[in-house]
Coordinates of C-alpha atoms in Angstrom, one line a residue:
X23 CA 0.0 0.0 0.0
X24 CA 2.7 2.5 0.8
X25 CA 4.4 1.4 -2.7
X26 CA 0.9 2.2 -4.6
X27 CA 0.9 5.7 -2.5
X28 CA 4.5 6.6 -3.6
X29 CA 3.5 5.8 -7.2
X30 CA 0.0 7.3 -7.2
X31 CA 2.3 11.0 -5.4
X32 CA 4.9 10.4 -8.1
X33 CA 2.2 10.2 -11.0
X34 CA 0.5 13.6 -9.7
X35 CA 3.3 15.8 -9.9
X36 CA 4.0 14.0 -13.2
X37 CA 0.9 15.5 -14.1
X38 CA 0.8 18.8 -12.4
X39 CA 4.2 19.7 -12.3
X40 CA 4.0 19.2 -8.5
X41 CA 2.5 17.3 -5.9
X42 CA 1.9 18.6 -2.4
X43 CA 0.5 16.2 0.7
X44 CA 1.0 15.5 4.0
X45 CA 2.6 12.5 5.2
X46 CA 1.0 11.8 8.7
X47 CA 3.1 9.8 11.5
X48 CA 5.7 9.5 9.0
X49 CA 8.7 8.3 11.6
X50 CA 9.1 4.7 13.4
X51 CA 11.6 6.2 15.2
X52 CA 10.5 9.9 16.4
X53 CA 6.8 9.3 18.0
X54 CA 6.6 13.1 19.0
X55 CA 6.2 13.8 14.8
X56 CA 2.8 13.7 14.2
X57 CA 3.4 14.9 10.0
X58 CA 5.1 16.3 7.6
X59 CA 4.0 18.6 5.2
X60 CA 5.9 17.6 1.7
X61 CA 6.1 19.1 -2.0
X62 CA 7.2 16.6 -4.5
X63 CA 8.1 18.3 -7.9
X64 CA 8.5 16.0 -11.3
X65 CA 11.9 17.8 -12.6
X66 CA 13.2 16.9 -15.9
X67 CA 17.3 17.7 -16.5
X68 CA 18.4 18.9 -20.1
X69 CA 19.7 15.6 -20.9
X70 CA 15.9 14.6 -20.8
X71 CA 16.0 12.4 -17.5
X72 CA 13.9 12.3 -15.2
X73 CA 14.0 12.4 -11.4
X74 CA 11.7 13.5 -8.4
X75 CA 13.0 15.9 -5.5
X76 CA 10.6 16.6 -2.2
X77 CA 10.8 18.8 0.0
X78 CA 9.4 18.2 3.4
X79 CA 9.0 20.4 7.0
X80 CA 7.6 19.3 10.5
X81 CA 4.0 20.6 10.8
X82 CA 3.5 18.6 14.3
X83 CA 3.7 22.1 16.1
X84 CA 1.2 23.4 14.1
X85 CA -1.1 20.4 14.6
X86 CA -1.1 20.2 17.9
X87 CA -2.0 24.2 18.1
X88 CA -4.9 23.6 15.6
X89 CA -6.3 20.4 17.9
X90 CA -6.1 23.3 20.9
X91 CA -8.2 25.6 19.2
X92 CA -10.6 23.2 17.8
X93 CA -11.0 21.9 21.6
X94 CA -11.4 25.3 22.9
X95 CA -13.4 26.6 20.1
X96 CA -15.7 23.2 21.3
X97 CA -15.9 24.2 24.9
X98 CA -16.8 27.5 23.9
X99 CA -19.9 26.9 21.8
X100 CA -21.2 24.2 24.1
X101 CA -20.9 27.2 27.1
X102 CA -22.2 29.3 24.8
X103 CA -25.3 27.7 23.8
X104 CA -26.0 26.8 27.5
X105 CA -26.2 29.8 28.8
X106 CA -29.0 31.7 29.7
X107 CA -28.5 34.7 27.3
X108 CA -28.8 35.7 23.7
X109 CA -25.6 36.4 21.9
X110 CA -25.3 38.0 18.5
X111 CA -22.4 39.1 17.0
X112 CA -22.3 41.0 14.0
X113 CA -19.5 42.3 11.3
X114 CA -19.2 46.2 11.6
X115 CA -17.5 46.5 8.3
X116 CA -19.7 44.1 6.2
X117 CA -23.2 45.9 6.8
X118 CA -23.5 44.9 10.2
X119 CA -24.5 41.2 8.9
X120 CA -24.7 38.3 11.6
X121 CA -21.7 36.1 12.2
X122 CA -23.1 34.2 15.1
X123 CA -26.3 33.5 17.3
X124 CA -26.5 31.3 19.8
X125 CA -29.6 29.0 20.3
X126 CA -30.7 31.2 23.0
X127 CA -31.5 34.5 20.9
X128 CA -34.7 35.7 22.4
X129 CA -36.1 36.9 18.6
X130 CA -36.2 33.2 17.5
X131 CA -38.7 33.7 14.8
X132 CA -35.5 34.1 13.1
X133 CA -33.8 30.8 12.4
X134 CA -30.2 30.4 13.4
X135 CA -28.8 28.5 10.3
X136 CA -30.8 31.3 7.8
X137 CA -29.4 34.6 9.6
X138 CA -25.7 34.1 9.3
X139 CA -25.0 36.8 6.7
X140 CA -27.7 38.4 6.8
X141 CA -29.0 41.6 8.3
X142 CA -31.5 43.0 10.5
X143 CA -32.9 44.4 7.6
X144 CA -33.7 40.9 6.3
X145 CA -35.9 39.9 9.1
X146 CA -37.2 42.9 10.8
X147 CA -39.9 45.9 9.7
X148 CA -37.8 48.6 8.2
X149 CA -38.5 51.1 11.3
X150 CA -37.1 48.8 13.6
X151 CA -34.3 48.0 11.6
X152 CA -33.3 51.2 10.6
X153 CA -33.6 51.9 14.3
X154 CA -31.1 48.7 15.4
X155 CA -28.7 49.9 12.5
X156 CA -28.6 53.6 13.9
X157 CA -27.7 52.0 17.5
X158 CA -25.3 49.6 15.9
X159 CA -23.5 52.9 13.5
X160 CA -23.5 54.4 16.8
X161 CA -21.8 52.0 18.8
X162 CA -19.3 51.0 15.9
X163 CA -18.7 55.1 15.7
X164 CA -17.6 55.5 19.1
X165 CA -16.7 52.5 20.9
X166 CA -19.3 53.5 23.7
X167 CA -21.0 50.2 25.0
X168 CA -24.6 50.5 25.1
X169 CA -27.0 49.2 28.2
X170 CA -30.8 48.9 28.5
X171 CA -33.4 47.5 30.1
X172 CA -36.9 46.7 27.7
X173 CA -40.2 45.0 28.0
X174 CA -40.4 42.6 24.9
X175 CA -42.5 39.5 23.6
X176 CA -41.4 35.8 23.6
X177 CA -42.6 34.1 20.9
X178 CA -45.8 33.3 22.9
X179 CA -46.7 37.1 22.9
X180 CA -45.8 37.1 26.9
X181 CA -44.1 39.9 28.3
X182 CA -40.7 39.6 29.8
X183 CA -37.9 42.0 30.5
X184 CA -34.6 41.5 28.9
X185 CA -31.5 43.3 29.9
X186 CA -29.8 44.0 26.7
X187 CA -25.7 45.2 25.9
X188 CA -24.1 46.2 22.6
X189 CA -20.0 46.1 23.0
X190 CA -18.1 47.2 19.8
X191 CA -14.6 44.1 19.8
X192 CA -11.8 45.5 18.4
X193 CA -8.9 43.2 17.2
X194 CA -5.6 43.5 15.9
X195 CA -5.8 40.5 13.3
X196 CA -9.6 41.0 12.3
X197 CA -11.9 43.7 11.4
X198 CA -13.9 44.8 14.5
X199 CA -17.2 43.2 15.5
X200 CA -20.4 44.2 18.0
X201 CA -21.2 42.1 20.4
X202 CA -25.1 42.1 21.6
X203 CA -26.4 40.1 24.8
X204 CA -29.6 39.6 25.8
X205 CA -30.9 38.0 29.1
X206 CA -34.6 37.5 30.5

């Protein structure tokens, strides 16, 4: 099987000119190297013959830091979708469209899976849209965080009071977001 890999690598970067792959637990001898990330290239001397050089670098590092952030980025949407609060974070520079909602949102005529990239405009009257975009300009303008208290409707037409917070996240890697949280 290894023999049929080599050949079927080989053949690739016949074909493409290169051929790039990772070769996972690829030492006997050094357990702590989970892969290596390789480039085969087909070269081809002037006398016409052919040969196959790869080039290959420890990614291990760089797997285990991925399999951290996958963990974390687990235990944080399972605390996330457990707690007793509607998040929503939207992107300030793309038209304040939704990123994320948790499971918790208190507006849940508006289905989780069908608002990410959209906008408030998409799902709300245009008054009270136009109204949620001012607050959000607002907030994105100056930083300020925003607070409230409001009497609203669950989606039984009870009242309930939710304490609601805007937060504008800046970053230094990613365009800055605004974070809204709701509780009952």
């Amino acid at each position: 099987q290894r023999q049929m890999c080599i050949r079927d690598r080989c053949r690739n970067a016949v074909q493409n000119g290169s051929n790039t792959f990772i070769a996972h637990h690829p030492s006997k001898i050094h357990k702590d190297i989970l892969a290596y990330e390789c480039t085969m290239y087909n070269v081809i001397s002037d006398s016409g013959e052919e040969s196959f050089w790869s080039f290959a670098h420890n990614i291990s590092e760089r797997m285990r830091y991925e399999a951290q952030i996958k963990r974390l980025n687990r235990i944080m949407d399972t605390t996330i979708n457990n707690l007793p609060a509607g998040i929503v974070v939207k992107e300030v520079n793309n038209d304040f469209r939704y990123v994320y909602r948790n499971r918790e949102s208190y507006n849940r005529n508006i289905p989780l899976k069908e608002a990410l990239g959209k906008d408030d405009f998409d799902f709300y009257p245009f008054d009270v849209a136009q109204e949620k975009r001012t607050q959000d300009i607002e907030i994105a303008r100056t930083g300020v965080e925003k607070h409230w208290i409001t009497e609203e409707h669950d989606q039984n037409g009870k009242s309930i009071f939710l304490d609601k917070r805007k937060i504008r996240i800046e970053s230094d890697d990613s365009p800055p977001i605004l974070l809204s949280i709701e509780w009952d």
